[in-house]
Coordinates of C-alpha atoms and ligand atoms in Angstrom, one line a residue:
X1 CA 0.0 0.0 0.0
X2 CA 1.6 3.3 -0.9
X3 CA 0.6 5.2 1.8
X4 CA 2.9 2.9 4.3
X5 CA 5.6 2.2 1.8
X6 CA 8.0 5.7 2.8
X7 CA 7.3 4.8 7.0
X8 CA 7.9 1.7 5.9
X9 CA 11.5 2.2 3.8
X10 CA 12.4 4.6 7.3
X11 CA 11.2 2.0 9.8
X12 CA 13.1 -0.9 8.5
X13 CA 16.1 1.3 8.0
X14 CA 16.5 2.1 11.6
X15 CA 16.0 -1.0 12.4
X16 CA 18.4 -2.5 10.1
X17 CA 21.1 -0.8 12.6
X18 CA 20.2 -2.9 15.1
X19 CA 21.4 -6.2 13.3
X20 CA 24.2 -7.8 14.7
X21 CA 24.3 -5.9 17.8
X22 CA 25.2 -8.1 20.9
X23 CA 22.5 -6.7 23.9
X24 CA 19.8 -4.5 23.8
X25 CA 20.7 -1.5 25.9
X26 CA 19.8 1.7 26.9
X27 CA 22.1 3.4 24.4
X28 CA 22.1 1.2 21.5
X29 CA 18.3 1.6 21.0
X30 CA 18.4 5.6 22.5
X31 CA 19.3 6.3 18.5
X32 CA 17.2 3.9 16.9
X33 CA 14.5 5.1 18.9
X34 CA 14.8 8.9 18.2
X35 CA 14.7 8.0 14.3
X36 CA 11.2 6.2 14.8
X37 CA 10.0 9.0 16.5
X38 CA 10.7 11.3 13.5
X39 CA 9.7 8.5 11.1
X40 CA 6.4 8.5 12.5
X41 CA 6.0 12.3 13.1
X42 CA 7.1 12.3 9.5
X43 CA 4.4 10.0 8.7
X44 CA 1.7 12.4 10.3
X45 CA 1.4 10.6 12.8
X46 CA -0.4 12.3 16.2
X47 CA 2.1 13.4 18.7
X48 CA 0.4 12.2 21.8
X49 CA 0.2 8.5 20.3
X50 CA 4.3 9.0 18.8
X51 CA 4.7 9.7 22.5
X52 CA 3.0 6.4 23.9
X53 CA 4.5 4.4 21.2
X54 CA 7.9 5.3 21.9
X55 CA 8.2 4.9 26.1
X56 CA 5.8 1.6 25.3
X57 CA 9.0 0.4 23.1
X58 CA 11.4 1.7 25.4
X59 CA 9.8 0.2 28.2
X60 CA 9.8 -3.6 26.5
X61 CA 13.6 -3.4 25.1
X62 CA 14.9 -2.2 27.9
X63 CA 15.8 -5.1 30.6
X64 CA 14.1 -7.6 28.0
X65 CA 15.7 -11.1 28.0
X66 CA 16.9 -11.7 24.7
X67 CA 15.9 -15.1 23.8
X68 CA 17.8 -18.2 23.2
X69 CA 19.1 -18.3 19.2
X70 CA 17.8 -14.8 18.3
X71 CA 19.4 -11.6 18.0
X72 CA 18.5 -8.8 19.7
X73 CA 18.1 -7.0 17.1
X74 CA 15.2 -9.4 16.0
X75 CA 13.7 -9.3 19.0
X76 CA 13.8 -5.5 19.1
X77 CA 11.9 -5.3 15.7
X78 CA 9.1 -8.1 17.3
X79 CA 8.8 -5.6 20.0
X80 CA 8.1 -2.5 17.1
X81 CA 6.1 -5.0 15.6
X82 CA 3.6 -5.9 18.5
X83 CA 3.6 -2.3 19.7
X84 CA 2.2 -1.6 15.7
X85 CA -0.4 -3.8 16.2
X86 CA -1.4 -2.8 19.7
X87 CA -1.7 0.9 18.2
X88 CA -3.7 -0.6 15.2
X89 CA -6.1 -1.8 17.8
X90 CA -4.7 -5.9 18.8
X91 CA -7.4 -7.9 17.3
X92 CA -9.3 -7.7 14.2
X93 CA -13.1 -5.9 15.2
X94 CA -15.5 -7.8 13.5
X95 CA -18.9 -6.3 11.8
X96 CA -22.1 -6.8 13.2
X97 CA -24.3 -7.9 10.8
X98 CA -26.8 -9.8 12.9
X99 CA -30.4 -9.4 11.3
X100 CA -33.1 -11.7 9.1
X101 CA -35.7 -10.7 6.8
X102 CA -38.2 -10.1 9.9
X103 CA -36.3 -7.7 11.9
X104 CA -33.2 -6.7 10.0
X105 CA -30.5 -5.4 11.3
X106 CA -29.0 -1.5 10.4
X107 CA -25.5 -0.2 9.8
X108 CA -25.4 3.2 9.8
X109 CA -22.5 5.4 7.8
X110 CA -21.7 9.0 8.7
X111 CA -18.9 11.5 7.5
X112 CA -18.0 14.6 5.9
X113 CA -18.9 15.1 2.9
X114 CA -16.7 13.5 0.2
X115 CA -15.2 11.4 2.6
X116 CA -16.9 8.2 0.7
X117 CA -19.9 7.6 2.3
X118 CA -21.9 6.7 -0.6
X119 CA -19.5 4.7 -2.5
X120 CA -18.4 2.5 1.2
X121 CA -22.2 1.8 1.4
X122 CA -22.6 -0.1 -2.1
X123 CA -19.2 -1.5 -1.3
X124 CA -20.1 -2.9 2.1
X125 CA -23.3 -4.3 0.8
X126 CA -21.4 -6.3 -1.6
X127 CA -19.2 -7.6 1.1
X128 CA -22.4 -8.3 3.2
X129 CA -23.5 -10.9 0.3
X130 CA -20.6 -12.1 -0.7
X131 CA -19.1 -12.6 2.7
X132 CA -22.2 -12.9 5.1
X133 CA -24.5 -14.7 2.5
X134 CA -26.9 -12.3 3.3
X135 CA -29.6 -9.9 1.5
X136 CA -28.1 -6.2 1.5
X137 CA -30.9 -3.3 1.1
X138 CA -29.2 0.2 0.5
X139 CA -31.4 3.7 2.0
X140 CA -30.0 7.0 0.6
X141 CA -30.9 9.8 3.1
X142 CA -28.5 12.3 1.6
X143 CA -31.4 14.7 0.5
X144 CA -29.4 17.8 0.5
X145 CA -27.0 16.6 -2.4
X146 CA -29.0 16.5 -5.7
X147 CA -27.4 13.7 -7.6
X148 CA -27.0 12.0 -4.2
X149 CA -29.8 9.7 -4.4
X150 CA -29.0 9.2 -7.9
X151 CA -25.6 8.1 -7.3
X152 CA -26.3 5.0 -4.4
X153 CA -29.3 4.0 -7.0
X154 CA -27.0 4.0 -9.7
X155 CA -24.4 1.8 -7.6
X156 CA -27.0 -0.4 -6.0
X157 CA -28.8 -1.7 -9.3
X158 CA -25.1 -2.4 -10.9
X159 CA -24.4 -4.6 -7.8
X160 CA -28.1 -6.2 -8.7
X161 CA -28.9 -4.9 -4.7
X162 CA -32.1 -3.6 -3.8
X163 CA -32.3 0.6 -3.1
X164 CA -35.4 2.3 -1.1
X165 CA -36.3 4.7 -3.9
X166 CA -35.9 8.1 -1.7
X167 CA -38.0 10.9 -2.3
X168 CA -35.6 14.2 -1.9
X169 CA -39.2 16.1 -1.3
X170 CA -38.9 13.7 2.1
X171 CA -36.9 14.3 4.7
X172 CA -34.3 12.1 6.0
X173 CA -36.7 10.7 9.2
X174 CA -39.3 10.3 6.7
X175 CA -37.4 8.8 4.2
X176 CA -35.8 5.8 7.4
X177 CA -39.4 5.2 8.2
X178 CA -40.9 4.3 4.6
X179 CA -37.7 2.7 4.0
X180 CA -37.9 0.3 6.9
X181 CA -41.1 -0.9 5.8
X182 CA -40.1 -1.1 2.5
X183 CA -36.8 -3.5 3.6
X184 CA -39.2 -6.1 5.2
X185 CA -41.5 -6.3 2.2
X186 CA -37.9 -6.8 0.2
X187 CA -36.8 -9.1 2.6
X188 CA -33.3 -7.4 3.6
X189 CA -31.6 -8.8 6.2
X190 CA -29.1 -5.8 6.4
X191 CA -29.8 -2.5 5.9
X192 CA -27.6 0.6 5.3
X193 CA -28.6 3.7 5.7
X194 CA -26.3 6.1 3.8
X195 CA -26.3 10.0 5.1
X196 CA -25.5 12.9 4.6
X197 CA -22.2 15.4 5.6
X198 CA -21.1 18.3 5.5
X199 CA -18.2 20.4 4.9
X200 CA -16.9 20.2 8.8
X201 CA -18.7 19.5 11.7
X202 CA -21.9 21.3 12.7
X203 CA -24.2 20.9 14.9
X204 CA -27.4 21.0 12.6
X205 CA -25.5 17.7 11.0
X206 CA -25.2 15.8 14.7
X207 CA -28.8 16.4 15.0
X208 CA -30.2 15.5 12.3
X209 CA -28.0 12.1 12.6
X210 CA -28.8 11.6 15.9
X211 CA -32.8 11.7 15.1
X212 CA -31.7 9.3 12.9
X213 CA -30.2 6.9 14.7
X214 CA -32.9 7.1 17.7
X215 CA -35.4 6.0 14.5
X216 CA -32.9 3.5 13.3
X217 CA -31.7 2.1 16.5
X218 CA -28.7 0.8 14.0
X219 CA -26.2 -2.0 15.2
X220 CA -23.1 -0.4 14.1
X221 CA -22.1 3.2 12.9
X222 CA -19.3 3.5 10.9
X223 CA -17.9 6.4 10.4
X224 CA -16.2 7.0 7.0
X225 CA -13.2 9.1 7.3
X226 CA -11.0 10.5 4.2
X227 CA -6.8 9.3 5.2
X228 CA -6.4 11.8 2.9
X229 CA -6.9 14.2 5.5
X230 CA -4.0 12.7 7.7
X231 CA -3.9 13.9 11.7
X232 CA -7.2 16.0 10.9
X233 CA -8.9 13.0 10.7
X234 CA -8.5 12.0 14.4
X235 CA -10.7 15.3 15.0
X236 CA -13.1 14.5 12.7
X237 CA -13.4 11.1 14.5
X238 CA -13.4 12.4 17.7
X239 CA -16.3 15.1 17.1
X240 CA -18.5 12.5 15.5
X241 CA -17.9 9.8 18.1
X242 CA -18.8 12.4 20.8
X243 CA -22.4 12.7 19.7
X244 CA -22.8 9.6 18.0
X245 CA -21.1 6.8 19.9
X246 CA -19.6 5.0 16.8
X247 CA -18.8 1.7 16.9
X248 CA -16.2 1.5 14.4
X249 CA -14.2 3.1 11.2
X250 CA -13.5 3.1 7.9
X251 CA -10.7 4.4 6.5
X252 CA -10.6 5.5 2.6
X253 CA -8.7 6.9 -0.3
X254 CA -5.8 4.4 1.2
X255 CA -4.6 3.9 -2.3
X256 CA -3.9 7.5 -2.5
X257 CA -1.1 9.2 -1.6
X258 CA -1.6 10.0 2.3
X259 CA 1.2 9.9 4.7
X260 CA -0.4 7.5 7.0
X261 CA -0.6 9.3 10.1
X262 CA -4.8 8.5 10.1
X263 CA -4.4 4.6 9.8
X264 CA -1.6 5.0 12.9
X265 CA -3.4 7.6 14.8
X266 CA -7.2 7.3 14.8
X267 CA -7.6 3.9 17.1
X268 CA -5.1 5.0 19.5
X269 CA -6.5 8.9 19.9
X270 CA -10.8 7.8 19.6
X271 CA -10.6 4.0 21.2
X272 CA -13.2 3.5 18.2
X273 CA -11.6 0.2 16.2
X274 CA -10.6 0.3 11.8
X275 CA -12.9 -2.1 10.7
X276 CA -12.1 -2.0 7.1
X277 CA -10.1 0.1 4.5
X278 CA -11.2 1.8 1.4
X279 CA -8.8 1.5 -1.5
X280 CA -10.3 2.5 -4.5
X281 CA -13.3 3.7 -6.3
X282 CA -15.0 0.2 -7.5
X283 CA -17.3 -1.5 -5.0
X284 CA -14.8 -4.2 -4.5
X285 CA -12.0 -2.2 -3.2
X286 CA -12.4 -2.7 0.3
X287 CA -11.0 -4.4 3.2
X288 CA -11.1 -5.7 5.7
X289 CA -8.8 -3.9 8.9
X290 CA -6.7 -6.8 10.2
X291 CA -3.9 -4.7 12.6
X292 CA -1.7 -7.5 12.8
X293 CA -1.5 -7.9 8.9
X294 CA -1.0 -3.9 8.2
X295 CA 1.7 -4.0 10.8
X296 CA 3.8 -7.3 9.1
X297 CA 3.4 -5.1 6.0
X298 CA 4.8 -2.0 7.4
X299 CA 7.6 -3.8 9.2
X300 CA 8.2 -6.2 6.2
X301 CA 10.1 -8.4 8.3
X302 CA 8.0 -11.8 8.6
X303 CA 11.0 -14.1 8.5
X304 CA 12.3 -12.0 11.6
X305 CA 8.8 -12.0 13.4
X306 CA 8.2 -15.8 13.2
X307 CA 11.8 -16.7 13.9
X308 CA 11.6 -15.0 17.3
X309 CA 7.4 -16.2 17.8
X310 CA 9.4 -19.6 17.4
X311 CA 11.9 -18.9 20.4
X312 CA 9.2 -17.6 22.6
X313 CA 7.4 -20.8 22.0
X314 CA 10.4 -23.0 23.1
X315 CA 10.5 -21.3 26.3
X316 CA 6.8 -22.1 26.7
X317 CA 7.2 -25.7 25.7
X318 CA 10.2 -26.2 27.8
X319 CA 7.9 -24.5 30.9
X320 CA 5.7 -26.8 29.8
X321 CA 7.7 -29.6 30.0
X322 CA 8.3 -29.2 32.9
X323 CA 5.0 -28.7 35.0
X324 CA 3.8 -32.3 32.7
X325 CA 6.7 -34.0 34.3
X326 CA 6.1 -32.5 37.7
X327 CA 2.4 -33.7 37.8
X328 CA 3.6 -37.4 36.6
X329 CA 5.5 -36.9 40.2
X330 CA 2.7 -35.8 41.7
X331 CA 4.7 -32.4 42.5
X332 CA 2.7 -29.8 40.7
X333 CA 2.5 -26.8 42.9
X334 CA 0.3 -23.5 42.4
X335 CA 3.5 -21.5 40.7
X336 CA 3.2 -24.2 38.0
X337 CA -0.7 -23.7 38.3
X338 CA 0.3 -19.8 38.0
X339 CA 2.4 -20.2 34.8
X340 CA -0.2 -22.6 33.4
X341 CA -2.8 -19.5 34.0
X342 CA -0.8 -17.2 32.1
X343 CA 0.1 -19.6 29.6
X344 CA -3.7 -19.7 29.5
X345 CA -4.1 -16.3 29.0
X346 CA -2.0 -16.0 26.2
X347 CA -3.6 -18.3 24.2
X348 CA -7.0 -16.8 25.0
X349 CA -10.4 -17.9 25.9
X350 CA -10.3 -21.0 28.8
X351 CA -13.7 -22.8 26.9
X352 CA -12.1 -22.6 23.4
X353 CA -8.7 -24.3 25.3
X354 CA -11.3 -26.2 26.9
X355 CA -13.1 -27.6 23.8
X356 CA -10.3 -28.9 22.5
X357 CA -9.0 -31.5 25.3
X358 CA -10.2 -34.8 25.8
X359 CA -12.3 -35.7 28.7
X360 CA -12.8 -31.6 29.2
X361 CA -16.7 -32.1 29.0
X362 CA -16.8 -32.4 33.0
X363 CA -14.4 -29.6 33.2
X364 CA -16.9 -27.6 31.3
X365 CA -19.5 -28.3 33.5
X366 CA -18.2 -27.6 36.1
X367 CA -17.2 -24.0 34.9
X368 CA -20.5 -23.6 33.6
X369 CA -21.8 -22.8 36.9
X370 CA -19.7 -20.1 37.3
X371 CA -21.3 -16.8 35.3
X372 CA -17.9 -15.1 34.7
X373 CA -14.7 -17.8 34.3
X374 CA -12.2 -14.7 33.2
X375 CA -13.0 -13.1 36.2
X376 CA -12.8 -16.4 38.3
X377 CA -9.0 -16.3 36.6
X378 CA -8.1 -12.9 37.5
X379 CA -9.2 -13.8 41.2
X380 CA -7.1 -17.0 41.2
X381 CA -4.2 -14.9 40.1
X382 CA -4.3 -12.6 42.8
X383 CA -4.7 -15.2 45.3
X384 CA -1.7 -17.2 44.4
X385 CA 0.3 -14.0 43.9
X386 CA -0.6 -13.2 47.9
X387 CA 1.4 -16.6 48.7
X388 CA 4.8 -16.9 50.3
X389 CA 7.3 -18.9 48.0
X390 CA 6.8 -22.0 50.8
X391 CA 3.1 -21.7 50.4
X392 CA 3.0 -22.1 46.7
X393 CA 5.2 -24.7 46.7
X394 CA 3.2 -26.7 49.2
X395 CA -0.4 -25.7 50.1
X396 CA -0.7 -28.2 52.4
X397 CA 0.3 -25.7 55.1
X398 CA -2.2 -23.3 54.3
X399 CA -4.1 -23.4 57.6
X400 CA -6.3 -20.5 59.0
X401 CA -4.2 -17.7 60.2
X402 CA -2.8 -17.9 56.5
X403 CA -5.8 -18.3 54.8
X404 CA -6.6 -15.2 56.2
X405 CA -3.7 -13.6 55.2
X406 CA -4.1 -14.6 51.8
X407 CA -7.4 -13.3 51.8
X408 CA -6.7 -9.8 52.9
X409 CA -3.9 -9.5 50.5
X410 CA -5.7 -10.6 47.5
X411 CA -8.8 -9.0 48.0
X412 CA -11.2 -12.3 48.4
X413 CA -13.0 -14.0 51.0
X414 CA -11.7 -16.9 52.8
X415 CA -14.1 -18.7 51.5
X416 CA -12.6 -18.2 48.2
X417 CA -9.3 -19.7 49.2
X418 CA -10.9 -22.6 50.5
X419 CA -12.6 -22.8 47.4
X420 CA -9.7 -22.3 45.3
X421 CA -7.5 -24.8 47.3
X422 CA -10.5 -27.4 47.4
X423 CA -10.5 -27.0 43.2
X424 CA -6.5 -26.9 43.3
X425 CA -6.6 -30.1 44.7
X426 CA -9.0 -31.6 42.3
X427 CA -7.5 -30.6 39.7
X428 CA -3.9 -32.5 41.1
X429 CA -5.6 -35.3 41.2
X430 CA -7.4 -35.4 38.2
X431 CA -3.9 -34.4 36.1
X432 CA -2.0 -37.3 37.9
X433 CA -4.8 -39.8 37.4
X434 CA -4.5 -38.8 33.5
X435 CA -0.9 -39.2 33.5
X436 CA -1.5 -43.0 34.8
X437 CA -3.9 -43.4 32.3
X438 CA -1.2 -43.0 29.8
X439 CA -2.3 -39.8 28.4
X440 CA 1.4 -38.2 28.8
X441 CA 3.1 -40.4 27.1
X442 CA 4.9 -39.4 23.9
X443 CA 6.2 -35.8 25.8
X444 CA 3.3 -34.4 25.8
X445 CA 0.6 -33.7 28.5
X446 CA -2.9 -33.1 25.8
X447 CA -4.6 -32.8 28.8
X448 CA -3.1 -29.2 30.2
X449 CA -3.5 -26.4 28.4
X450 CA 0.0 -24.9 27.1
X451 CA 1.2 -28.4 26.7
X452 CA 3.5 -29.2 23.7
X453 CA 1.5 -30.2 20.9
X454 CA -0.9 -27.0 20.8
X455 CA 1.2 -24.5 20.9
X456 CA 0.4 -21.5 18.9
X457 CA 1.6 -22.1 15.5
X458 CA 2.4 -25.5 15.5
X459 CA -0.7 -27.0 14.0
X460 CA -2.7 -27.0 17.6
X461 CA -3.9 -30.3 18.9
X462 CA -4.6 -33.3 17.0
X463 CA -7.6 -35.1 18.5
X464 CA -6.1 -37.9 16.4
X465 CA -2.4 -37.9 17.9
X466 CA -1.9 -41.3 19.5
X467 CA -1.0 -40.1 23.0
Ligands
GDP501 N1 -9.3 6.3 -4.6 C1 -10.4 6.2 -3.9 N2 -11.4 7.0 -4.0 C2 -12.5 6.8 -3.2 C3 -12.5 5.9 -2.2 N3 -13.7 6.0 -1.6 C4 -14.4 7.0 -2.2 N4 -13.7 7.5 -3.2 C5 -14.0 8.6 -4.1 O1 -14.3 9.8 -3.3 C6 -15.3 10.6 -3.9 C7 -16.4 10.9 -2.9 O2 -17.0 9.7 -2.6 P1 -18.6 9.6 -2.1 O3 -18.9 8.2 -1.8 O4 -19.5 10.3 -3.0 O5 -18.4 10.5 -0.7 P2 -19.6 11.0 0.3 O6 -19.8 12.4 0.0 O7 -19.1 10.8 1.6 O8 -20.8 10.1 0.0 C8 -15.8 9.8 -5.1 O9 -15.2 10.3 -6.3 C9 -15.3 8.4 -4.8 O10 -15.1 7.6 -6.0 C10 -11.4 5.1 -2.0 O11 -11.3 4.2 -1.1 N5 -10.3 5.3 -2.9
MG502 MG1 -22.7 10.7 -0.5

């Protein structure tokens, strides 16, 4: 993508320096660091989230442990890379595009005017067939604009998708009522409702759109914003989400020649997510926002970034490793049960992990009754971290006066410790009962989460492995 491709040249020349270097030190990356700062300032980027970028960066690199068979150079750029994506907004924000042909469901687009409004709509109700499987209805409410109306019909029938035939006489509440009875005799099962903008922010705009959206009562609104407009953008954004909650962005005119500075700024300065990128004028040039993807393309450094994913993973095997061997000798203690958590955490989502293992249907159930099992985690956490090194490594003294300790440190109630040591203990002699059924043999412990065999990257579990 142009816009990225001059960032892009600077990043990975800075970081090019740091090949070869022996440690990662204050100094080394004091230089490195400084030219990423102007490289992104350069790029438009907004100062504020330059500022958060760079002591984030600092912060990891410095007193990092550079892993075993990578360079620290390598790792420094893995650290550029994740702090990218993290700025991007981490995972990819899906679109809601719940709805059926009885109650369908409404995205609503907003935006200055020229931004792309009308063109995103027809482009987004071709992605909404083609990668939803479901029936698209388009509603021009852009009544101020003559050839408005016009243009969305003219868009719509070439993409063969039903268009509410606006009266411009009507205006814009009108035209959202008719409309919505209009999409159920149609059968739509997502609606969008394009709308008008203006020149800059005004307040006759917000409330017109907010009448609108009260009628509407729409499951998303995107905001269409023009990258083209660089750091201005992130005011834009920030004026439209104030009045309008929006639930997510799209970027366009990223095939132009912009600087940037929007796609890098926006998430970061609003807290509202990209959820897709215009980048062009047909109604198949858009796409969809992955932050991890834009940053590998920015950095252009995937054999870097997987070699050191690979390294981290070692140390989580070897870790892992060890706790499976431990619980064969019955000797599995709650730091193991702490670095098992975190391990956990990584790899996101307990009931996915869950899902996967054999024999996890009574684990499930027994989670089941518990409304909030991240929260449960959290609580754990804080418990263990309120133990004494002796305590973790044997909770068999854990009598009252401790308990109570515990308690007060963490923030629970006894009663939770008890809890937590009762399930602790169920949960040692479940593990060691698996291990004598044979199910660690081969290396491998399937049955704990983290264990090697479902790492991230390496295929995930095999239901069919012979253990
Ligand atoms: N190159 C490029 N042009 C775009 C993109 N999105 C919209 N446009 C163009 O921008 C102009 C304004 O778009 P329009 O949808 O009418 O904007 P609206 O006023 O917000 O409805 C049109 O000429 C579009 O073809 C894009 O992603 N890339
Ligand atoms: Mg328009």
């Amino acid at each position: 993508m142009a816009i990225f491709e001059s960032l892009s040249d600077r990043l990975l020349g800075s970081l090019k320096k740091l090949r070869g270097q022996s440690k990662i030190s204050e100094e080394n990356i004091q230089a490195i660091l400084r030219e990423i700062r102007l490289s992104l300032l350069e790029a438009d980027v907004n100062f504020n989230v330059v500022k958060s970028f760079i002591d984030n960066v600092k912060a990891k690199s410095i007193g990092t442990n550079v892993l075993q068979g990578v360079e620290p150079g390598q790792q420094f750029v893995k650290i550029v890379h994740d702090e990218l994506v993290s700025i991007l907004g981490g995972d990819q924000a899906p679109l809601d595009v719940k709805g059926d042909s009885q109650k369908p469901g409404l995205i609503m687009m907003v935006g200055l005017q020229g931004a792309g409004k009308t063109t995103t709509s027809a482009k987004l109700a071709l992605h909404i067939r083609q990668k939803f499987k479901k029936k698209p209805g388009l509603i021009p409410a852009d009544v101020y604009r003559p050839a408005a109306i016009e243009q969305l019909k003219m868009l719509g029938t070439n993409l063969n998708v039903p268009v509410y035939p606006s009266s411009p006489a009507d205006s814009p509440e009108v035209i959202l009522q008719k409309a919505l009875v209009w999409a159920r005799e149609q059968m739509c099962e997502v609606l969008i409702l394009d709308t008008a903008g203006r020149s800059q922010i005004d307040d006759a705009l917000m409330g017109e759109l907010e009448k609108l959206k009260n009628i509407a009562e729409p499951r998303e609104i995107l905001l269409v914003a023009d990258a083209m407009l660089g750091q201005q953008s992130v005011n834009v954004a920030e004026g439209f989400h104030k009045r309008l909650s929006l639930t997510g962005l799209v970027l366009t005119k990223v095939d132009g020649d912009a600087r940037g500075g929007a796609a890098l700024s926006i998430r970061q300065a609003t807290g509202v997510p990209i959820k897709f990128l215009g980048i062009g004028e047909k109604s198949d040039a858009l796409e969809v926002f992955h932050p991890d993807r834009l940053a590998s393309r920015i950095l252009d450094m995937g054999d870097v970034l997987s070699l050191v994913e690979k390294a981290q993973e070692v140390i989580d095997e070897k870790q892992a490793m060890e706790s499976a061997k431990k619980i064969a000798k019955n000797q599995f203690t709650m730091d193991d049960f702490l670095a098992q958590l975190q391990m956990l955490k990584k790899m996101g989502g307990l009931s996915s992990i869950l899902g996967m293992l054999p024999g996890a249907g009574q684990m499930m159930k027994q989670l089941e009754g518990q409304a909030l099992p991240d929260r449960e985690l959290k609580k754990i956490e804080a418990i263990i971290r309120s133990m004494t090194k002796e305590e973790r490594a044997d909770h068999r003294i854990l009598n009252g006066s401790r308990r109570a300790r515990i308690a007060r440190g963490s923030g629970t109630e006894v009663s939770d410790i008890n809890k937590f040591i009762k399930q602790f203990e169920q949960s040692q002699k479940m593990m060691s009962q698996m291990m004598k059924m044979g199910l660690g043999r081969g290396g491998g412990m399937p049955g704990m989460p983290g264990m090697p065999g479902m790492g991230r990257g390496r295929g995930g579990f095999n239901p069919r492995r012979p253990f």
